[in-house]
Coordinates of C-alpha atoms in Angstrom, one line a residue:
Chain A
M1 CA 121.6 44.7 137.4
E2 CA 123.7 47.8 136.6
R3 CA 121.7 50.8 135.4
V4 CA 123.4 51.9 132.2
G5 CA 123.6 55.4 130.7
F6 CA 124.7 55.9 127.1
V7 CA 125.9 59.3 125.8
G8 CA 126.4 59.7 122.1
L9 CA 123.9 58.1 119.7
G10 CA 125.7 58.3 116.4
T11 CA 125.9 55.3 114.1
M12 CA 128.3 53.5 116.5
G13 CA 126.7 54.6 119.8
A14 CA 123.1 53.9 118.8
A15 CA 123.9 50.4 117.8
M16 CA 126.0 49.7 120.9
A17 CA 123.3 51.2 123.2
G18 CA 120.8 49.0 121.5
H19 CA 122.7 45.9 122.4
L20 CA 122.9 46.9 126.1
G21 CA 119.2 47.7 126.2
R22 CA 118.2 44.5 124.6
A23 CA 120.4 42.6 127.0
G24 CA 118.1 43.8 129.7
Y25 CA 120.1 46.6 131.3
P26 CA 117.9 49.5 132.4
L27 CA 119.0 52.1 129.9
T28 CA 119.0 55.9 129.9
V29 CA 120.3 57.8 126.9
W30 CA 121.4 61.3 125.9
N31 CA 122.5 62.8 122.6
R32 CA 123.7 66.4 121.9
T33 CA 121.5 66.6 118.8
P34 CA 117.9 65.6 119.7
G35 CA 115.8 63.1 117.8
R36 CA 118.3 60.1 117.9
A37 CA 116.6 58.2 120.8
K38 CA 113.4 57.1 119.1
D39 CA 114.5 53.6 118.1
L40 CA 116.0 53.1 121.6
A41 CA 112.7 54.3 123.3
A42 CA 111.0 51.5 121.4
I43 CA 113.1 49.0 123.4
G44 CA 112.4 50.8 126.7
A45 CA 115.2 53.3 127.0
R46 CA 114.5 56.6 128.8
E47 CA 115.9 59.8 127.3
A48 CA 117.5 62.2 129.8
A49 CA 117.4 66.0 129.5
T50 CA 121.1 66.4 130.3
P51 CA 124.2 64.3 130.9
A52 CA 123.9 65.2 134.6
E53 CA 120.3 63.7 134.7
L54 CA 121.6 60.6 132.9
G55 CA 124.4 60.3 135.4
A56 CA 122.0 60.5 138.3
A57 CA 119.9 57.7 136.9
S58 CA 122.9 55.4 136.1
D59 CA 125.5 53.2 137.7
V60 CA 127.7 52.8 134.6
V61 CA 127.9 55.6 131.9
F62 CA 129.1 54.8 128.4
I63 CA 130.3 57.6 126.2
C64 CA 130.7 57.3 122.4
V65 CA 131.3 60.8 121.0
S66 CA 133.7 62.3 118.5
D67 CA 136.8 63.8 120.1
T68 CA 138.6 64.7 123.3
P69 CA 136.8 68.1 123.9
D70 CA 133.4 66.3 123.4
V71 CA 134.2 63.8 126.1
E72 CA 135.5 66.6 128.4
A73 CA 132.3 68.6 127.9
V74 CA 130.1 65.5 128.5
L75 CA 131.9 64.6 131.7
F76 CA 132.9 68.0 133.3
G77 CA 130.9 70.7 131.4
P78 CA 127.8 72.4 132.8
A79 CA 125.1 69.7 133.5
G80 CA 127.8 67.1 132.8
V81 CA 127.8 63.5 133.8
G82 CA 130.1 64.4 136.8
E83 CA 127.3 66.4 138.3
G84 CA 124.9 63.4 138.4
L85 CA 126.9 60.2 138.7
G86 CA 127.6 59.4 142.3
R87 CA 130.5 57.7 144.2
G88 CA 130.9 54.1 143.1
G89 CA 129.9 54.9 139.5
L90 CA 131.8 53.9 136.5
V91 CA 132.5 55.7 133.2
V92 CA 133.3 53.6 130.1
D93 CA 134.6 55.8 127.2
C94 CA 134.3 54.1 123.8
S95 CA 135.3 57.3 121.9
S96 CA 138.7 57.5 120.3
I97 CA 140.5 60.3 122.1
S98 CA 143.8 61.5 123.5
P99 CA 145.5 59.0 125.8
S100 CA 147.0 61.7 128.1
A101 CA 143.6 63.5 128.4
T102 CA 142.1 60.1 129.2
R103 CA 144.6 59.7 132.1
A104 CA 143.6 63.2 133.4
F105 CA 139.9 62.4 133.1
A106 CA 140.4 59.2 135.0
A107 CA 142.4 60.9 137.8
R108 CA 139.8 63.6 138.1
L109 CA 136.9 61.1 138.4
A110 CA 138.8 58.9 140.8
Q111 CA 138.9 61.9 143.3
A112 CA 135.0 61.7 143.2
G113 CA 135.1 58.0 143.7
I114 CA 134.2 57.2 140.1
G115 CA 136.0 54.5 138.1
Y116 CA 137.1 54.9 134.5
V117 CA 137.7 52.5 131.6
D118 CA 138.8 53.7 128.2
A119 CA 137.5 51.2 125.6
P120 CA 138.0 52.5 122.0
V121 CA 136.8 50.1 119.4
S122 CA 137.7 48.9 116.0
G123 CA 135.4 47.2 113.5
G124 CA 133.3 50.1 112.2
S125 CA 129.6 50.4 111.9
E126 CA 129.2 46.8 110.8
G127 CA 131.1 45.6 113.9
A128 CA 128.9 47.8 116.1
Q129 CA 125.7 46.5 114.6
K130 CA 126.8 42.8 114.7
A131 CA 128.4 43.2 118.2
T132 CA 131.7 42.0 116.8
L133 CA 133.8 45.0 117.7
T134 CA 137.4 44.6 118.8
I135 CA 137.8 46.5 122.0
F136 CA 141.1 48.0 123.3
A137 CA 140.7 48.6 127.0
G138 CA 142.6 50.5 129.7
G139 CA 141.8 51.1 133.3
D140 CA 142.4 49.5 136.7
D141 CA 141.6 45.8 137.1
A142 CA 138.5 46.3 139.3
S143 CA 136.9 48.8 136.8
L144 CA 137.8 46.6 133.9
E145 CA 136.2 43.5 135.5
R146 CA 133.1 45.5 136.3
A147 CA 132.9 46.8 132.7
R148 CA 133.7 43.4 131.0
P149 CA 130.2 41.8 131.1
L150 CA 128.8 45.0 129.4
L151 CA 131.6 45.2 126.9
E152 CA 131.0 41.5 126.0
K153 CA 127.6 42.6 124.7
L154 CA 129.4 44.8 122.2
G155 CA 132.3 42.8 121.0
S156 CA 134.0 39.5 121.0
R157 CA 137.7 40.5 121.4
I158 CA 138.3 42.5 124.5
T159 CA 142.0 43.1 125.5
H160 CA 143.0 44.8 128.7
F161 CA 146.3 46.6 128.0
G162 CA 147.0 48.4 131.3
P163 CA 146.0 51.5 133.2
A164 CA 143.6 54.2 131.9
G165 CA 144.8 55.6 128.6
S166 CA 146.3 52.3 127.4
G167 CA 143.3 51.4 125.3
Q168 CA 143.5 54.8 123.6
A169 CA 147.3 54.4 123.0
V170 CA 146.7 51.0 121.3
K171 CA 144.0 52.6 119.1
A172 CA 146.6 55.2 118.1
V173 CA 149.1 52.5 117.2
N174 CA 146.4 50.8 115.1
Q175 CA 145.7 54.0 113.2
V176 CA 149.4 54.6 112.6
M177 CA 149.9 51.1 111.2
I178 CA 146.8 51.2 108.9
A179 CA 147.8 54.6 107.5
G180 CA 151.1 53.2 106.3
V181 CA 149.6 50.0 104.9
Y182 CA 146.9 51.9 103.0
L183 CA 149.6 54.1 101.5
A184 CA 151.8 51.1 100.7
V185 CA 149.0 49.3 98.9
A186 CA 148.0 52.5 97.1
E187 CA 151.5 53.1 95.8
G188 CA 152.0 49.6 94.7
L189 CA 148.7 49.4 92.8
V190 CA 149.2 52.8 91.0
L191 CA 152.6 51.6 89.9
A192 CA 151.0 48.3 88.7
L193 CA 148.3 50.2 86.8
K194 CA 150.7 52.6 85.1
A195 CA 153.0 49.7 84.2
G196 CA 150.1 48.1 82.3
L197 CA 149.8 45.1 84.5
D198 CA 146.5 43.4 85.3
P199 CA 146.1 44.7 88.8
E200 CA 143.8 41.9 90.0
Q201 CA 146.4 39.4 88.9
V202 CA 149.0 41.4 90.9
V203 CA 146.8 41.5 94.0
T204 CA 146.3 37.7 93.8
A205 CA 150.0 37.0 93.2
L206 CA 151.3 39.3 96.0
G207 CA 148.6 38.7 98.5
G208 CA 149.9 35.3 99.5
G209 CA 153.5 36.5 100.1
V210 CA 155.4 39.0 102.2
A211 CA 153.3 41.9 100.8
G212 CA 150.1 40.3 102.0
S213 CA 147.8 42.3 104.3
W214 CA 144.1 42.7 105.2
I215 CA 144.1 46.0 103.3
L216 CA 145.5 44.5 100.1
A217 CA 143.0 41.7 100.3
N218 CA 140.0 43.8 101.2
R219 CA 140.5 47.3 100.0
S220 CA 142.5 47.1 96.7
G221 CA 139.3 46.8 94.7
R222 CA 138.1 50.2 95.9
M223 CA 141.5 51.8 95.0
L224 CA 141.5 50.2 91.5
A225 CA 137.9 51.4 90.9
N226 CA 138.8 54.8 92.4
D227 CA 135.4 54.6 94.3
Y228 CA 135.4 54.6 98.1
P229 CA 132.1 53.6 99.8
L230 CA 132.1 53.2 103.6
G231 CA 134.0 51.7 105.4
F232 CA 135.7 54.2 107.7
K233 CA 135.6 57.9 107.0
T234 CA 138.8 59.6 106.1
R235 CA 138.0 62.6 108.3
L236 CA 137.6 60.3 111.3
H237 CA 140.9 58.6 110.6
L238 CA 142.6 62.0 110.2
K239 CA 141.2 62.9 113.6
D240 CA 142.6 59.7 115.1
L241 CA 145.9 60.2 113.3
G242 CA 146.1 63.7 114.8
I243 CA 145.7 62.1 118.3
A244 CA 148.5 59.6 117.4
L245 CA 150.8 62.3 116.2
D246 CA 150.1 64.3 119.4
L247 CA 151.0 61.2 121.4
A248 CA 154.1 60.8 119.4
R249 CA 155.2 64.3 120.1
E250 CA 154.6 63.9 123.8
L251 CA 156.6 60.7 123.8
G252 CA 159.3 61.9 121.4
V253 CA 158.5 59.3 118.7
V254 CA 159.3 60.1 115.1
L255 CA 156.6 58.8 112.6
P256 CA 157.6 60.0 109.1
Q257 CA 155.1 57.8 107.3
A258 CA 152.1 58.6 109.5
G259 CA 153.0 62.3 109.2
L260 CA 153.0 61.9 105.4
A261 CA 149.6 60.1 105.5
A262 CA 148.1 62.9 107.7
Q263 CA 149.3 65.5 105.2
L264 CA 147.6 63.6 102.3
E265 CA 144.4 63.2 104.3
N266 CA 144.4 67.0 105.1
G267 CA 144.2 67.5 101.4
L268 CA 141.5 64.9 100.9
V269 CA 139.3 66.4 103.7
A270 CA 139.8 70.0 102.4
R271 CA 138.7 68.9 98.9
G272 CA 135.5 67.4 100.2
Y273 CA 136.5 63.7 100.3
G274 CA 136.4 63.4 104.1
D275 CA 133.2 61.3 104.1
E276 CA 134.7 58.7 101.7
D277 CA 136.3 55.5 103.0
M278 CA 139.9 56.0 104.0
S279 CA 141.1 53.8 101.2
N280 CA 140.8 57.0 99.2
L281 CA 144.5 57.6 100.3
A282 CA 144.9 56.1 96.8
R283 CA 143.3 59.3 95.3
P284 CA 146.3 61.6 95.7
I285 CA 148.7 58.9 94.5
R286 CA 146.6 58.3 91.5
E287 CA 146.1 62.0 90.7
L288 CA 149.8 62.9 91.2
S289 CA 150.6 60.0 88.9
G290 CA 148.2 61.2 86.2
L291 CA 145.5 58.6 86.7
A292 CA 142.0 60.2 86.8
Chain B
M1 CA 165.6 16.9 77.3
E2 CA 166.6 20.5 77.2
R3 CA 170.3 21.1 78.0
V4 CA 170.4 23.8 80.7
G5 CA 173.0 26.4 81.5
F6 CA 173.0 28.3 84.8
V7 CA 174.8 31.6 85.3
G8 CA 175.2 32.9 88.8
L9 CA 175.8 30.5 91.7
G10 CA 175.0 32.7 94.7
T11 CA 172.9 31.5 97.6
M12 CA 169.8 31.6 95.4
G13 CA 171.3 30.5 92.0
A14 CA 173.2 27.5 93.5
A15 CA 170.1 26.1 95.1
M16 CA 168.0 26.6 92.0
A17 CA 170.6 25.1 89.7
G18 CA 170.8 22.1 92.0
H19 CA 167.1 21.5 91.6
L20 CA 167.4 21.5 87.8
G21 CA 170.4 19.2 87.9
R22 CA 168.8 16.7 90.2
A23 CA 165.7 16.7 88.0
G24 CA 167.9 15.2 85.3
Y25 CA 168.6 18.2 83.0
P26 CA 172.1 18.1 81.5
L27 CA 173.6 21.1 83.4
T28 CA 176.4 23.5 82.6
V29 CA 177.2 26.2 85.1
W30 CA 179.3 29.4 85.3
N31 CA 179.9 31.9 88.1
R32 CA 181.9 35.2 87.9
T33 CA 183.8 34.3 91.1
P34 CA 185.3 30.8 90.8
G35 CA 184.9 28.0 93.3
R36 CA 181.1 28.0 93.6
A37 CA 180.5 25.0 91.3
K38 CA 181.9 22.2 93.5
D39 CA 178.6 21.0 95.0
L40 CA 177.0 21.1 91.6
A41 CA 179.9 19.1 90.0
A42 CA 179.0 16.4 92.5
I43 CA 175.6 16.0 90.9
G44 CA 177.1 15.9 87.4
A45 CA 177.2 19.6 86.4
R46 CA 180.0 20.7 84.1
E47 CA 181.6 24.1 84.7
A48 CA 182.1 26.3 81.6
A49 CA 185.1 28.6 81.2
T50 CA 183.0 31.5 80.0
P51 CA 179.3 32.4 79.5
A52 CA 179.8 32.0 75.7
E53 CA 181.0 28.4 76.3
L54 CA 178.0 27.8 78.6
G55 CA 175.7 29.2 75.9
A56 CA 177.1 26.9 73.2
A57 CA 176.5 23.9 75.4
S58 CA 172.9 24.8 76.3
D59 CA 169.4 25.1 74.9
V60 CA 168.0 27.1 77.8
V61 CA 170.2 29.5 79.9
F62 CA 169.1 30.6 83.3
I63 CA 170.6 33.8 84.8
C64 CA 170.5 34.6 88.5
V65 CA 172.8 37.6 89.2
S66 CA 172.6 40.9 91.1
D67 CA 171.6 43.8 88.9
T68 CA 170.9 45.1 85.5
P69 CA 174.5 45.7 84.4
D70 CA 175.4 42.2 85.5
V71 CA 172.7 40.6 83.3
E72 CA 173.8 42.9 80.4
A73 CA 177.5 41.8 80.8
V74 CA 176.6 38.1 81.0
L75 CA 174.4 38.3 77.9
F76 CA 176.2 40.8 75.6
G77 CA 179.7 41.4 77.1
P78 CA 182.9 39.8 75.7
A79 CA 182.5 36.0 75.8
G80 CA 178.9 36.5 76.7
V81 CA 176.0 34.0 76.4
G82 CA 175.0 35.7 73.2
E83 CA 178.2 34.6 71.5
G84 CA 177.4 30.9 72.3
L85 CA 173.7 30.3 72.4
G86 CA 172.3 29.6 69.0
R87 CA 169.0 30.3 67.2
G88 CA 166.1 28.6 69.0
G89 CA 167.7 29.1 72.4
L90 CA 165.9 30.5 75.4
V91 CA 167.1 32.8 78.2
V92 CA 165.3 32.8 81.5
D93 CA 166.4 35.6 83.8
C94 CA 165.6 35.1 87.5
S95 CA 167.5 38.2 88.6
S96 CA 165.6 41.2 89.8
I97 CA 166.5 44.0 87.3
S98 CA 165.0 46.9 85.4
P99 CA 161.8 46.2 83.5
S100 CA 162.7 48.5 80.6
A101 CA 166.2 47.1 80.3
T102 CA 164.6 43.6 80.2
R103 CA 162.4 44.7 77.3
A104 CA 165.5 45.9 75.4
F105 CA 167.4 42.6 76.2
A106 CA 164.5 40.5 75.0
A107 CA 164.2 42.6 71.7
R108 CA 168.0 42.3 71.1
L109 CA 167.9 38.5 71.6
A110 CA 164.8 38.1 69.5
Q111 CA 166.8 39.5 66.5
A112 CA 169.1 36.5 67.0
G113 CA 166.2 34.1 67.2
I114 CA 166.6 33.6 70.9
G115 CA 163.6 33.7 73.3
Y116 CA 163.5 35.5 76.6
V117 CA 161.6 35.1 79.9
D118 CA 162.0 37.3 82.9
A119 CA 161.2 35.3 86.0
P120 CA 162.2 37.2 89.2
V121 CA 161.4 35.3 92.3
S122 CA 160.1 35.9 95.8
G123 CA 160.6 33.7 98.8
G124 CA 164.3 34.1 99.7
S125 CA 167.0 31.6 100.3
E126 CA 164.6 29.3 102.1
G127 CA 162.2 29.3 99.1
A128 CA 165.1 28.6 96.8
Q129 CA 166.3 25.7 98.8
K130 CA 162.9 24.2 99.3
A131 CA 161.8 24.9 95.7
T132 CA 158.8 26.9 97.0
L133 CA 159.6 30.2 95.3
T134 CA 156.9 32.5 94.0
I135 CA 157.8 33.4 90.4
F136 CA 156.6 36.5 88.5
A137 CA 157.0 35.8 84.8
G138 CA 157.0 37.9 81.7
G139 CA 157.6 36.9 78.0
D140 CA 155.7 35.7 75.0
D141 CA 153.4 32.7 75.4
A142 CA 155.6 30.2 73.5
S143 CA 158.8 31.1 75.6
L144 CA 156.8 31.0 78.8
E145 CA 155.3 27.5 78.0
R146 CA 158.8 26.3 77.1
A147 CA 160.2 27.6 80.4
R148 CA 157.3 26.5 82.6
P149 CA 158.4 22.8 83.2
L150 CA 161.8 24.1 84.3
L151 CA 160.4 26.9 86.5
E152 CA 158.1 24.2 88.1
K153 CA 161.3 22.6 89.5
L154 CA 162.0 25.9 91.4
G155 CA 158.6 27.1 92.7
S156 CA 155.0 26.3 93.1
R157 CA 153.4 29.6 92.3
I158 CA 154.2 30.7 88.7
T159 CA 152.2 33.6 87.3
H160 CA 152.5 34.9 83.7
F161 CA 151.8 38.6 83.7
G162 CA 152.4 39.6 80.1
P163 CA 155.2 40.4 77.7
A164 CA 158.9 40.6 78.6
G165 CA 159.5 43.0 81.5
S166 CA 156.1 42.3 83.2
G167 CA 157.6 39.9 85.7
Q168 CA 160.2 42.5 86.7
A169 CA 157.4 45.2 87.0
V170 CA 155.5 43.0 89.4
K171 CA 158.6 42.4 91.4
A172 CA 159.0 46.2 91.6
V173 CA 155.4 46.6 92.8
N174 CA 156.1 43.9 95.5
Q175 CA 159.2 45.8 96.7
V176 CA 157.3 49.1 96.9
M177 CA 154.5 47.5 98.9
I178 CA 156.7 45.7 101.4
A179 CA 158.8 48.8 102.0
G180 CA 155.6 50.7 103.1
V181 CA 154.3 47.8 105.2
Y182 CA 157.7 47.4 107.0
L183 CA 157.7 51.1 107.8
A184 CA 154.1 51.1 108.9
V185 CA 154.7 48.2 111.3
A186 CA 158.0 49.8 112.6
E187 CA 156.3 53.1 113.3
G188 CA 153.4 51.4 115.1
L189 CA 155.6 49.2 117.2
V190 CA 158.0 52.0 118.3
L191 CA 154.9 54.1 119.3
A192 CA 153.7 51.1 121.3
L193 CA 157.0 50.6 123.0
K194 CA 157.4 54.3 124.0
A195 CA 153.8 54.4 125.2
G196 CA 154.7 51.6 127.7
L197 CA 152.4 49.0 126.1
D198 CA 153.2 45.3 126.0
P199 CA 154.1 45.1 122.3
E200 CA 153.4 41.4 121.9
Q201 CA 149.9 42.0 123.3
V202 CA 149.5 44.8 120.7
V203 CA 150.7 42.6 117.9
T204 CA 148.2 39.9 118.8
A205 CA 145.3 42.3 119.2
L206 CA 146.0 44.2 116.0
G207 CA 147.0 41.3 113.9
G208 CA 143.5 40.0 113.5
G209 CA 142.0 43.3 112.2
V210 CA 142.5 45.9 109.6
A211 CA 146.1 46.4 110.6
G212 CA 146.9 42.7 110.0
S213 CA 149.8 41.8 107.6
W214 CA 152.3 39.1 106.9
I215 CA 155.0 41.5 108.1
L216 CA 153.3 42.3 111.4
A217 CA 152.7 38.6 112.0
N218 CA 156.2 37.4 111.0
R219 CA 158.7 40.3 111.5
S220 CA 157.5 42.3 114.5
G221 CA 159.6 40.1 116.8
R222 CA 162.8 41.2 115.1
M223 CA 161.8 44.8 115.3
L224 CA 161.0 44.5 119.0
A225 CA 164.3 42.7 119.7
N226 CA 166.2 45.2 117.5
D227 CA 168.0 42.1 116.0
Y228 CA 167.7 41.3 112.3
P229 CA 168.9 37.9 111.2
L230 CA 168.3 37.0 107.5
G231 CA 165.7 37.0 105.9
F232 CA 166.2 39.4 103.0
K233 CA 169.2 41.8 102.9
T234 CA 168.5 45.5 103.2
R235 CA 171.1 46.3 100.5
L236 CA 169.3 44.0 98.0
H237 CA 165.9 45.5 98.9
L238 CA 167.4 49.0 98.3
K239 CA 168.7 47.8 95.0
D240 CA 165.2 46.6 94.0
L241 CA 163.6 49.8 95.4
G242 CA 166.0 51.8 93.2
I243 CA 164.7 49.8 90.2
A244 CA 161.1 50.5 91.3
L245 CA 161.8 54.2 91.7
D246 CA 163.5 54.3 88.2
L247 CA 160.4 52.6 86.8
A248 CA 158.1 55.1 88.6
R249 CA 160.1 58.0 87.1
E250 CA 159.9 56.5 83.6
L251 CA 156.1 56.1 84.0
G252 CA 155.4 59.3 85.9
V253 CA 154.3 57.6 89.1
V254 CA 154.7 59.4 92.4
L255 CA 155.7 57.1 95.3
P256 CA 156.3 59.3 98.4
Q257 CA 156.4 56.4 100.9
A258 CA 158.7 54.2 98.8
G259 CA 161.0 57.2 98.4
L260 CA 161.1 57.7 102.1
A261 CA 161.9 54.0 102.7
A262 CA 164.7 54.2 100.1
Q263 CA 166.2 57.2 101.9
L264 CA 166.2 55.4 105.3
E265 CA 167.7 52.3 103.7
N266 CA 170.5 54.5 102.1
G267 CA 171.4 55.4 105.7
L268 CA 171.3 51.8 106.9
V269 CA 173.5 50.6 104.1
A270 CA 176.0 53.5 104.6
R271 CA 176.3 52.7 108.3
G272 CA 177.1 49.0 107.7
Y273 CA 173.6 47.5 108.3
G274 CA 173.1 46.4 104.6
D275 CA 173.6 42.7 105.3
E276 CA 170.9 42.6 108.0
D277 CA 167.3 41.6 107.2
M278 CA 165.3 44.5 105.8
S279 CA 163.0 44.5 108.9
N280 CA 165.9 46.8 110.2
L281 CA 163.8 49.6 108.7
A282 CA 162.8 49.7 112.4
R283 CA 166.3 50.8 113.3
P284 CA 166.1 54.4 112.2
I285 CA 162.6 54.8 113.7
R286 CA 163.8 53.4 117.0
E287 CA 166.9 55.5 117.0
L288 CA 165.2 58.8 116.0
S289 CA 162.7 58.1 118.8
G290 CA 165.4 57.5 121.4
L291 CA 165.2 53.7 121.7
A292 CA 168.6 52.1 121.6

């Protein structure tokens, strides 16, 4: 059975590592901030002192950290995974990071005989806890097939989109689309409120037609109440949207709506709303329209 | 049985008038451009020489024309419906026009003892032909209940939102929301194409999650093929979006995304793409991103 290492024990990572440990994989964990490994120790996980030590004790290393520089530091920094994981190892990165950096990381590890799968996820903390994540995977076929039984412990819908970086590109597409739909729903609802309509009647009437969306069905209530419990944090979506806009610049793609959403989210994060659910994109539309 | 008049025999109106005539209502019709009444004559409809003559022969007058000034001319212009329809009559306007003008029309007709229902529809020519339209209704309760059995010949989902103008306001909200979702899907798909992803695989993977929408499920194929058969014409959506943006200005509502969509549609109409389906909002995103 593969020996698994797991780097990054935040809300997502801790839940995902737990599923792998409980499935019987020998598990070593590491987190930048100490004190996150206690629950996992209770199911038999060993805590490594450094990513390098974790790498040396593992066949497959999962990473679930915040952003591109964090993945780079974990892999290639001092005492990084790359100093410990040997030829024949596999890295599975579940973080949401830059597709082009992902290609570079995969190429660099390939020179050391280490495989790479990018496997960013969708479904939030609830999906991580229930192991119902949607997983967007990139990498060569052999690496993907090796990772698949482990990924199946984390989510039910795993799609392989192509070479390394493909999974991250799909995640970027997802974040671009949801930004626009959140904004579309927010604008429509604020217009409905100011027009004196019963907004819940509007949501019901429009939800079954061309305007129907998951976000209209599931997030309009928060926008109407102007109250945004989690969910998915605005500051994390803004980070992901930054990755998507960087990708768009690299590829020469023009995304006016995603750019607009990023600007509005800049304002939300700066004003201290970054830890709210991202349905708070309705906040600036409400405020600019004179709704408290 | 109510004697019904029907003004406006375009693709939508002709189909709707046909349902009313076949349901047994004595039917008089009028169209600004002659020659549209032949099919309806075959089911027993009489063609009036003017809207005034149609009004004099009717208890309930339906209107299904293009824009606010057209409804105003039909009702209050020379030889208009108002010159023929007597006290106790009812006007049902199925056009998509200005909510505030609708309130003014209703008030003016009320002074003549004539009721008014605004009943803009959603569902397109297919919905009109199959009598499966979604109907957004505004007006006082008595007028609405009088119109309801006739509206039930045209659509299955009829929602009464409030006083005259409410139906038009809901239609405006709908057009704002769909503008944003079309643009969101277009931006995401163009990014996917330029990133070298298999776009149909992306549509499938994202469609079941937070990014899911009717438009992603049903209109992404057109955007990927860059081919836009009807559907719903861009120039009509732009007309409706103009009404929504006027309403927003009246109410002090800020709609940055709807404004952006309207600007892009201005360009599409000016370049001769106004008769395509409005999923051609993907055209400018494709072109600006170097996709033919």
